[in-house]
Coordinates of C-alpha atoms and ligand atoms in Angstrom, one line a residue:
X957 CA -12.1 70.6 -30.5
X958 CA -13.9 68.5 -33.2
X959 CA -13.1 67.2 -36.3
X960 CA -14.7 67.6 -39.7
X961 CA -16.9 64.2 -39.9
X962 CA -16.6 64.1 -43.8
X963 CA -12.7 64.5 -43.6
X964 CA -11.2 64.6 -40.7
X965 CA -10.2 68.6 -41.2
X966 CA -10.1 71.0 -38.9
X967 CA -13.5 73.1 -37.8
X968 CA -14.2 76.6 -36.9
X969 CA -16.6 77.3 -35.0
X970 CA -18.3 80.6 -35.9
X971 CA -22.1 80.8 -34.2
X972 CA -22.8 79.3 -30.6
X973 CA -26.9 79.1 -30.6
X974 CA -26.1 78.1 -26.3
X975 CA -27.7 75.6 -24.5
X976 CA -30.7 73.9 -26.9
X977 CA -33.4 70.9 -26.5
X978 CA -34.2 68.4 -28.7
X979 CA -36.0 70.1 -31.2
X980 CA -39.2 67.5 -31.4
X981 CA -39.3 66.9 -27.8
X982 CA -42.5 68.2 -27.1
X983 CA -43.1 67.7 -23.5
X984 CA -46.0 66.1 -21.7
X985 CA -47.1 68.9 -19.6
X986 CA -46.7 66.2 -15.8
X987 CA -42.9 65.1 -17.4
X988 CA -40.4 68.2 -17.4
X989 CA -37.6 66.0 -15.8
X990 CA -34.5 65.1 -17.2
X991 CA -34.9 67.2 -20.7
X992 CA -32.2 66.7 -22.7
X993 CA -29.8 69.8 -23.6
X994 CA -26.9 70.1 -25.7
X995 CA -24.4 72.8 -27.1
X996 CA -25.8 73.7 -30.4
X997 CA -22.6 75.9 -32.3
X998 CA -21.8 75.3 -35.9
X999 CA -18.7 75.3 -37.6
X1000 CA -16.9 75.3 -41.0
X1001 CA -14.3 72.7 -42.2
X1002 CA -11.2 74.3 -43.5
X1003 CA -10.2 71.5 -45.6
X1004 CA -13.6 70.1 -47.5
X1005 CA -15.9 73.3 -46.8
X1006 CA -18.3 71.7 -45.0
X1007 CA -20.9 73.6 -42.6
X1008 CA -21.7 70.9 -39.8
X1009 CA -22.4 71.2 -35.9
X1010 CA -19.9 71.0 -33.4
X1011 CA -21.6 68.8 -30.9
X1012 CA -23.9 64.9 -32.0
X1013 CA -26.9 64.4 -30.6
X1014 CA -27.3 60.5 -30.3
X1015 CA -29.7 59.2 -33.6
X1016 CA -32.4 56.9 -30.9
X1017 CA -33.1 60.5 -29.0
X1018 CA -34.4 61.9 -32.0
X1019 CA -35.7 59.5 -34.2
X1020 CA -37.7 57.1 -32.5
X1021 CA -41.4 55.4 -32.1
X1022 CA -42.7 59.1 -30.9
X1023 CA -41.2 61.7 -33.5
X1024 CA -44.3 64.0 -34.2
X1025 CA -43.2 65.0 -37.3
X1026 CA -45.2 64.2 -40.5
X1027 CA -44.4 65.3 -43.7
X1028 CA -47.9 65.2 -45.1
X1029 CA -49.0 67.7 -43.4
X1030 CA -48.5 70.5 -45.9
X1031 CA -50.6 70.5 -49.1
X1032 CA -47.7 71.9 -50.8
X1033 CA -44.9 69.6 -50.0
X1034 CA -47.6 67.1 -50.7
X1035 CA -47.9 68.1 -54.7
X1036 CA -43.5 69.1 -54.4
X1037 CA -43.2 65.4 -53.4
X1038 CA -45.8 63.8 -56.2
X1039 CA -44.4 65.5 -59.1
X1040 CA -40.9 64.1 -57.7
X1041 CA -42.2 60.8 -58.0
X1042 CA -43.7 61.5 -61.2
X1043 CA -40.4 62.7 -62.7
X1044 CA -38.5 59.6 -61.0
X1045 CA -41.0 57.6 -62.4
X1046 CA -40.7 58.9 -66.4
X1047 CA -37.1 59.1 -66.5
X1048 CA -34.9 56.5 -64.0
X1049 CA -38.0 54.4 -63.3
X1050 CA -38.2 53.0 -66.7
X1051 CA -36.2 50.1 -67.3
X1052 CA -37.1 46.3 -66.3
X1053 CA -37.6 45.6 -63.1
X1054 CA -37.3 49.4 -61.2
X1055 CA -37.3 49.4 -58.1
X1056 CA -36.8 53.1 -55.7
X1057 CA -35.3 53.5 -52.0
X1058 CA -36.0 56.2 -50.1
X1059 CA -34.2 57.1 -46.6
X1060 CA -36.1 58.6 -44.6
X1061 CA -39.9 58.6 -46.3
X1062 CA -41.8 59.6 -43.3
X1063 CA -45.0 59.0 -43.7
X1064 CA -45.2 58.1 -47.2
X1065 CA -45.6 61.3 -48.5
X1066 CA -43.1 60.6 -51.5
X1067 CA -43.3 57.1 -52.2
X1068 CA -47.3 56.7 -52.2
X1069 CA -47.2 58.2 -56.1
X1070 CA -44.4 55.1 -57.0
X1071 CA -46.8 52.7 -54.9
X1072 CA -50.0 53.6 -56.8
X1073 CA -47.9 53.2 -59.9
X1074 CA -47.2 49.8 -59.0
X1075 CA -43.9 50.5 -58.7
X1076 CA -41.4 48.7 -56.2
X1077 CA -40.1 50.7 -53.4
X1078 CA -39.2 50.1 -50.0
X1079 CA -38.6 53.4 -47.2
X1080 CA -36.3 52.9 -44.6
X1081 CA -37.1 55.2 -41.5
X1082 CA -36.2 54.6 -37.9
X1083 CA -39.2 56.6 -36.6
X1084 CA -42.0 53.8 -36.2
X1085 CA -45.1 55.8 -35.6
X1086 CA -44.4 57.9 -39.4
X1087 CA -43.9 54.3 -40.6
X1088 CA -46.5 53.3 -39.8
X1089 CA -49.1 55.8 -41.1
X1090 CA -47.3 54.9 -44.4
X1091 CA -47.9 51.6 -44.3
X1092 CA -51.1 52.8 -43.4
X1093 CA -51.4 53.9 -47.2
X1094 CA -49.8 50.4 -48.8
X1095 CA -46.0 51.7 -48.8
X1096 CA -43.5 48.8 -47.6
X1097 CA -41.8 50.4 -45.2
X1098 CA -38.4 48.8 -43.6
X1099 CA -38.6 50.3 -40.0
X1100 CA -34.6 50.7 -39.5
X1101 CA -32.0 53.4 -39.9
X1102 CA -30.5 53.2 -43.0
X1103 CA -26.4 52.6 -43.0
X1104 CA -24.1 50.0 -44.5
X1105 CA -25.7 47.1 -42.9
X1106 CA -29.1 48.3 -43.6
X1107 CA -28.2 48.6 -47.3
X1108 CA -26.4 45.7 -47.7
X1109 CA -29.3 43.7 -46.2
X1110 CA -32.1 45.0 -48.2
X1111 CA -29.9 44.6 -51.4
X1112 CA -29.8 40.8 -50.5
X1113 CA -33.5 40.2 -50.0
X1114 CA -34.5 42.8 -52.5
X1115 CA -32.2 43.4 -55.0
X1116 CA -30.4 46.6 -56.1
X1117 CA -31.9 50.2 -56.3
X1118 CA -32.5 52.1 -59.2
X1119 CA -32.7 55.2 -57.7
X1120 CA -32.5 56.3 -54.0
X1121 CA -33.8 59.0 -53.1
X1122 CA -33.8 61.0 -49.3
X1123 CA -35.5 64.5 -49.0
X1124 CA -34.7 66.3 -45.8
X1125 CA -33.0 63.7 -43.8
X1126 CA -29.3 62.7 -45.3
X1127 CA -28.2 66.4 -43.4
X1128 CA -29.6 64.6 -40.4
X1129 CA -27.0 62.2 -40.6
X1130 CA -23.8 62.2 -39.3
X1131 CA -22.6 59.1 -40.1
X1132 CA -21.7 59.6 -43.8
X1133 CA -19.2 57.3 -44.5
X1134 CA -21.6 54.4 -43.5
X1135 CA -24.1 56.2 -45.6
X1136 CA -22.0 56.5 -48.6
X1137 CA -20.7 52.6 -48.3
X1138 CA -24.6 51.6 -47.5
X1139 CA -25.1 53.7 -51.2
X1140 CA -22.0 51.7 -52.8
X1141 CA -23.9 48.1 -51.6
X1142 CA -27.4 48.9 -53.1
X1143 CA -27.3 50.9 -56.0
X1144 CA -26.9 49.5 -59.4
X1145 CA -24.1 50.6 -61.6
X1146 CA -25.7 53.3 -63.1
X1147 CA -28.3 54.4 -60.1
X1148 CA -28.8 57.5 -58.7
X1149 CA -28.9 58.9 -55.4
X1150 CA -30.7 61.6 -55.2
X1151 CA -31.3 63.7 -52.2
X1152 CA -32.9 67.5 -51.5
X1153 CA -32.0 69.6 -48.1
X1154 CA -31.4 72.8 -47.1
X1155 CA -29.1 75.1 -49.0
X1156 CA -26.5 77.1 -47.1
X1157 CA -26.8 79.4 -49.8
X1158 CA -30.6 80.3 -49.0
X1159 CA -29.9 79.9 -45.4
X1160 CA -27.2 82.5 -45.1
X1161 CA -28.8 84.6 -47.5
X1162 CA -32.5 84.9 -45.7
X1163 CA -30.6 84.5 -42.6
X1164 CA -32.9 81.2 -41.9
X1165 CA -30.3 80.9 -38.3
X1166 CA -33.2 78.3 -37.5
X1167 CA -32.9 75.8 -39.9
X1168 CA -29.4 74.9 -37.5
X1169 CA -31.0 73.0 -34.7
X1170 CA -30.3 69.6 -33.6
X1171 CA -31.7 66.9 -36.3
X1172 CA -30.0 69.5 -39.2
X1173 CA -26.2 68.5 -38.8
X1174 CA -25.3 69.7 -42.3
X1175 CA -25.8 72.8 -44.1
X1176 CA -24.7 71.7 -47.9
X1177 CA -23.6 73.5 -50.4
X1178 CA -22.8 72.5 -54.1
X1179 CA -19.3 72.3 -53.8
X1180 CA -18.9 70.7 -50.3
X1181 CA -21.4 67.8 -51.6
X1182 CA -19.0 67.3 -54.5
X1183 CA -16.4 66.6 -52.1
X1184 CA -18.3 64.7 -49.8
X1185 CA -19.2 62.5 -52.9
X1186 CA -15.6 62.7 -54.5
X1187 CA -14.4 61.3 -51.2
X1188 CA -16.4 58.4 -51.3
X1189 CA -16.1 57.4 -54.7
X1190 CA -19.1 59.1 -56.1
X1191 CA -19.6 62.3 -58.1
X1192 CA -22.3 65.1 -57.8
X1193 CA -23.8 65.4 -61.6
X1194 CA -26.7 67.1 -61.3
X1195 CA -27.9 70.5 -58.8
X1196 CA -31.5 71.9 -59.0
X1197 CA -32.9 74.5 -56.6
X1198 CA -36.3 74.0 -55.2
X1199 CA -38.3 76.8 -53.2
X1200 CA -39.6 74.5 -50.6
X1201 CA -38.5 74.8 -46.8
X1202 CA -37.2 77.7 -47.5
X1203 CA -34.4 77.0 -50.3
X1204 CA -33.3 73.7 -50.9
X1205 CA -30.9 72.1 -53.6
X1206 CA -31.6 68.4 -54.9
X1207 CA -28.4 66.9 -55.7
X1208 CA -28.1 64.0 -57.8
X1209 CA -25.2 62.0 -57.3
X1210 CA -23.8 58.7 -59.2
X1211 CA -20.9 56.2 -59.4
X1212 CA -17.3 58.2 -60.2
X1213 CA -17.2 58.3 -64.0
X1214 CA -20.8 56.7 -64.8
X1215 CA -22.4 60.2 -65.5
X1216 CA -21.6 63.3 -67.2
X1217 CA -21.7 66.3 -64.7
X1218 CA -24.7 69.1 -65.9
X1219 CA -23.5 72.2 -66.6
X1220 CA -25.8 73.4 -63.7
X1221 CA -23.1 72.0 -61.1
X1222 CA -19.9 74.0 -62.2
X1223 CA -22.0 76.9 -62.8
X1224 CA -23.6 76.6 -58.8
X1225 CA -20.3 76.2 -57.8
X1226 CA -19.1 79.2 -59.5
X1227 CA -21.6 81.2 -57.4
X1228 CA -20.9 79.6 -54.5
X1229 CA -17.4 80.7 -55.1
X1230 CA -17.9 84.0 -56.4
X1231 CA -20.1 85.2 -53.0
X1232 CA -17.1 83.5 -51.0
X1233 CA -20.6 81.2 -49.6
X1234 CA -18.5 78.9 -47.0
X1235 CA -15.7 81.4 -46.0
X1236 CA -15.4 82.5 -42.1
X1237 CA -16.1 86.0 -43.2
X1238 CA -19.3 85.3 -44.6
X1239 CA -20.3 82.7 -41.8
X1240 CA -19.1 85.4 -39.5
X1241 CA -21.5 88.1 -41.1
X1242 CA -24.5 85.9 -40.6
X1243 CA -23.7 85.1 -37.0
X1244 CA -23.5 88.9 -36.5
X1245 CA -26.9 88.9 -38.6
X1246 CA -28.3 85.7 -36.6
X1247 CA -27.3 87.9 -33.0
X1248 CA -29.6 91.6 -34.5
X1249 CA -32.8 89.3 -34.8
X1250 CA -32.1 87.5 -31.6
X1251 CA -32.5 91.3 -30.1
X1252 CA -35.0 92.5 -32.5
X1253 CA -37.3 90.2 -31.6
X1254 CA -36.8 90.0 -28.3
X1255 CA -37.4 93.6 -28.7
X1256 CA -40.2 93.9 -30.5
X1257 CA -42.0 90.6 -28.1
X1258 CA -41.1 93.0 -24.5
X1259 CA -42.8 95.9 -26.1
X1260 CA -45.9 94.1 -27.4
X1261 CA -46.3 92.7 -23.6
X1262 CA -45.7 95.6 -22.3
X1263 CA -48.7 97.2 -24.6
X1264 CA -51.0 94.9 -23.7
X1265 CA -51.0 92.9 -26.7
X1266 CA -51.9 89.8 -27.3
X1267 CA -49.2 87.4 -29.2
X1268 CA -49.5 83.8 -29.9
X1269 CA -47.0 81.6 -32.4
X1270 CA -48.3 79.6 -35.8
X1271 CA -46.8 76.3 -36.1
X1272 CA -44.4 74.2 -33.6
X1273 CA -42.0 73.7 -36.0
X1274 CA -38.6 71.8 -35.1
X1275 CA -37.0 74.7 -36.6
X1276 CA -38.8 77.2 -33.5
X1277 CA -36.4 75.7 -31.0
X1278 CA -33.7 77.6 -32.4
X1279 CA -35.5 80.6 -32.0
X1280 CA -37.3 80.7 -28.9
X1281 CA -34.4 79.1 -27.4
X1282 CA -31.6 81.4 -28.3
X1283 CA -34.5 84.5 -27.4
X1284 CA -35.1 83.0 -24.7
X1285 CA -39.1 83.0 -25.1
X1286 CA -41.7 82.0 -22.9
X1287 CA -45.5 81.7 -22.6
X1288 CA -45.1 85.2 -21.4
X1289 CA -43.9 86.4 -24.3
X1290 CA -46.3 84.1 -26.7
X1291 CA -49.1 82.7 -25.2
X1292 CA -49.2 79.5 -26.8
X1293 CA -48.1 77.5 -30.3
X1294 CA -50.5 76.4 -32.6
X1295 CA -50.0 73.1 -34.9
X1296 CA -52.1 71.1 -36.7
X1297 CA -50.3 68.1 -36.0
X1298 CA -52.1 65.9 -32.6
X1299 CA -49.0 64.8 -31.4
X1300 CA -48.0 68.2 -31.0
X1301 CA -50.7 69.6 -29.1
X1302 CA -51.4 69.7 -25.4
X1303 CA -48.0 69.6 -25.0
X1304 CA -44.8 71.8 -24.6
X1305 CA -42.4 73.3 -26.7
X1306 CA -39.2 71.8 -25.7
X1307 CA -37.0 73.9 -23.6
X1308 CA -39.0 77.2 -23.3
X1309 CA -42.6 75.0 -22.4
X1310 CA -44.7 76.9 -24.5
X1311 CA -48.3 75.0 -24.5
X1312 CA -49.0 73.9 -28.1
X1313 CA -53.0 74.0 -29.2
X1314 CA -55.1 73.1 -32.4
X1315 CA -55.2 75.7 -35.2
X1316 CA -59.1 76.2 -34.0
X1317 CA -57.3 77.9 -30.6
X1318 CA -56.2 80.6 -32.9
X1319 CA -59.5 82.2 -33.8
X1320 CA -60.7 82.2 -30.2
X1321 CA -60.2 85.1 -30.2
X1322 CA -57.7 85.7 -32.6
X1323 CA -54.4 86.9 -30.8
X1324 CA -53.2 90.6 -32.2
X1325 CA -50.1 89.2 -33.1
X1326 CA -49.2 85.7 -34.3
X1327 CA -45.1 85.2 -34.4
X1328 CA -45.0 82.7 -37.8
X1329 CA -42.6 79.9 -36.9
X1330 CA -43.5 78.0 -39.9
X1331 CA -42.7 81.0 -42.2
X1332 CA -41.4 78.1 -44.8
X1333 CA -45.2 77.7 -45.4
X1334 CA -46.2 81.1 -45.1
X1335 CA -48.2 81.4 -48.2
X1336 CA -50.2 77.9 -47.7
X1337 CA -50.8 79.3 -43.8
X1338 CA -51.4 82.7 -44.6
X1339 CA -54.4 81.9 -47.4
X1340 CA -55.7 79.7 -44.9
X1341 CA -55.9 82.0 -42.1
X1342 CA -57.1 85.2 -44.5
X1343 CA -59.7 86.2 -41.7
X1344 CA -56.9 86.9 -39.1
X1345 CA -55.3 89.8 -41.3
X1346 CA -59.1 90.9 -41.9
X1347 CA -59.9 91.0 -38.0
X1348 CA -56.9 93.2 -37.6
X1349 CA -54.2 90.6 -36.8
X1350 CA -50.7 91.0 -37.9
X1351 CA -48.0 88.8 -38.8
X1352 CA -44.4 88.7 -37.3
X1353 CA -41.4 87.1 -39.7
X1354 CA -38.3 87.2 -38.1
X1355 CA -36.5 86.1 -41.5
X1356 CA -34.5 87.4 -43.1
X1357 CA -34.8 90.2 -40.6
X1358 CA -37.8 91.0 -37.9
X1359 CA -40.8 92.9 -39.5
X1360 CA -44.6 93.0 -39.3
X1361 CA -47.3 92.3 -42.1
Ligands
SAM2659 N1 -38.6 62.8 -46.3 C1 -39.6 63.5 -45.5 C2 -39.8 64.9 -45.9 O1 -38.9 65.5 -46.6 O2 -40.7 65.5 -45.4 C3 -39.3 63.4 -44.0 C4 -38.2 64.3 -43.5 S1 -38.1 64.2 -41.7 C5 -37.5 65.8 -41.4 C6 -36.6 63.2 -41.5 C7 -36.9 61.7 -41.5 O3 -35.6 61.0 -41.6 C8 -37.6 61.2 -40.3 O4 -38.8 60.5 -40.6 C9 -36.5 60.4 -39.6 O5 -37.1 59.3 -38.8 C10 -35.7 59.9 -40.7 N2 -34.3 59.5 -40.5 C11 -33.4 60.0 -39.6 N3 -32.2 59.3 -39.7 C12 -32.4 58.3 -40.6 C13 -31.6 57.3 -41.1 N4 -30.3 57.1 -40.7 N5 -32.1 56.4 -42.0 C14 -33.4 56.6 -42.5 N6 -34.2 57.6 -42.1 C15 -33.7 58.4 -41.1
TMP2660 P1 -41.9 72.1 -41.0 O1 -41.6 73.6 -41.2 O2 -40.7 71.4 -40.4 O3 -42.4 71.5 -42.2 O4 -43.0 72.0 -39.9 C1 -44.2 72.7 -40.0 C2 -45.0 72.6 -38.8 O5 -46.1 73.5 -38.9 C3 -45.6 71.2 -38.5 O6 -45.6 70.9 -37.1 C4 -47.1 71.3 -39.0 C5 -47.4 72.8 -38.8 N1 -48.3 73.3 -39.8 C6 -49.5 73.9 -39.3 O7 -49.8 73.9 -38.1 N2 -50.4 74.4 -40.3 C7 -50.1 74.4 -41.6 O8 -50.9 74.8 -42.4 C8 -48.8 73.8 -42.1 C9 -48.5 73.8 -43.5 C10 -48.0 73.3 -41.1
ZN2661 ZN1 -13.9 68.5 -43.9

């Protein structure tokens, strides 16, 4: 049985997804030996509230010189992550000397507006190859994981953080005690630490089961961030929801008793309470949700094949592991994945060895059904590919139930 790894509580568990890959292992097509598999089952912490996984993946086996995913790939989190800079820039950014942190930047996506500006910054990712493409765009990037002796390191040779900020990546991390000390070392006394991820809220609402996969060990919500933070001498002050991925919250978090809390975090608190958000009988509900599109799809794919139809899947998303795992999918069932990113294609989706191809795979011919794994970017992909729905084609959603447009 484990423990809660924010404090030490007990967990339920209340949704085993079964044996899952690595969820950005995409396989070279000659190297199918020795995947790696674990037990991906989430569970809720009695004590602090906390949605987290049951079973850790070791950090170097997904973050690493190879990870294939890079954030700029989307012209919309492009422009999300520009006007986040922008804003950091007119209101944190503005004293003497600012200088911005940001765990996890990828490939620069976010800190390539505060480099332009002339502003200082440093990322700190582990993954070298998205490092490197930032570099590629005059970032300084620190190629490391961040923790306490990351932090207390960088706020020797560079001095302390304004702001630091981390989209999408502190509910990778396990370790948040390390995190939270690492935070203590380089902030100044009245920084910020801002970070955005997936909201629980969204996630049970829509049903979003896929955003649980191995790199996403927490599923936040307002008040099991205010905690977290309360724990380790922090507080949560600001909440703001964003649309992107799906539903996300940015929470702003400072030194205990250096910022007024916004009225925006009682009040999301309030709702989280009032819809009884991290209770086992809602967690419960979803699972029993999560299990209905499992079989709908799987449904839905059989009689497709069994029509004759053709069905191939838009985007290899890290998310789409979760799926096809738990449904069990194969090239069968969807002929092939396509993604715009290279390092994706030619390869194979990890665990079900679905062949990934370029986007131009898609019109030739078009496929009559294309299963949207990337449904977070369904309206950027969906004005893109206009001509599909013209030919004929129709898409499949499976959140936040399994229906065809
Ligand atoms: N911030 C980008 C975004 O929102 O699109 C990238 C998100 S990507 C899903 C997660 C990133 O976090 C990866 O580039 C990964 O290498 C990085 N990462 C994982 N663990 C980390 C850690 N302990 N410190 C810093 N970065 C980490
Ligand atoms: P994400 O949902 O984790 O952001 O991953 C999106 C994946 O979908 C990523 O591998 C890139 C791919 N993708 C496309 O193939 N075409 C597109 O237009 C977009 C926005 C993403
Ligand atoms: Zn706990």
């Amino acid at each position: 049985m484990a423990d809660c790894r924010i404090c030490g509580g007990v967990l339920t568990e209340f949704y085993d997804f079964g044996r899952q890959p690595l969820s950005d292992a995409f396989l070279e097509p000659d190297k199918l030996e020795g995947e790696f598999f674990f037990r991906l089952a989430v569970g809720l912490c009695s004590d602090c509230t906390m949605v987290q996984l049951m079973e850790e993946v070791p950090r170097d086996k997904m973050f690493h010189e190879d990870y294939p995913y890079f954030s700029s790939g989307s012209s919309v989190m492009r422009k999300h992550f520009e006007l986040t800079a922008r804003k950091f820039l007119e209101t944190e950014l503005t004293g003497p000397d600012p200088f911005i942190v940001e765990i996890g930047c990828n490939d620069g996506i976010m800190l390539k507006t505060a480099a332009e500006a002339g502003v200082k910054h440093l990322g700190v990712d582990p993954s070298g190859g998205v490092g490197e493409v930032a570099r590629g765009k005059g970032i300084r990037v620190r190629t490391a994981f961040f923790e306490e002796s990351t932090a207390v390191e960088v706020a020797k040779e560079e001095g302390h953080a304004d702001v630091i900020f981390a989209a999408n990546t502190i509910c990778h991390i396990p370790y948040m005690d390390s995190i939270f000390r690492g935070i203590d070392a380089l902030l100044k006394p009245n920084g910020v630490f801002v970070f955005e991820d997936p909201y629980l809220g969204d996630i049970n609402q829509r049903t979003s089961f896929d955003q649980i996969y191995d790199e996403h060990y927490y599923l936040f919500t307002a008040r099991s961030v205010q905690a977290m933070a309360r724990k380790f001498g922090f507080d949560l002050v600001d909440v703001e929801r964003y649309p992107v991925h799906g539903g996300e919250v940015r929470y702003t978090i400072a030194r205990a008793g250096a910022r007024e809390p916004s009225a925006a975090v009682a009040e999301l608190i309030a709702e989280e309470t009032a819809a009884g958000l991290a209770t086992l009988p809602t967690l419960e509900a979803f699972g029993a949700k999560v299990t209905k599109i499992k079989e709908d799809l799987v449904a839905l794919l059989t009689k497709l094949r069994e029509e004759g139809k053709t069905v191939v899947a838009y985007g290899a998303t890290a998310k789409s592991a979760t799926v096809a795992n738990l449904c069990g999918l194969s090239s069968e069932l969807v002929s092939f994945v396509c993604d715009t990113t290279p390092q994706k294609q030619n390869r194979l989706t990890p665990g079900t060895h679905i062949p990934v191809r370029s986007p131009e795979a898609f019109s030739n011919p078009y496929p009559d059904y294309a299963l949207l794994f990337a449904w977070n970017h369904a309206e950027e992909i969906m004005a893109k590919e206009k001509a599909f729905r013209e030919a004929g084609g129709k898409w499949i959603l499976y959140v936040p139930e399994v229906h065809v447009l």
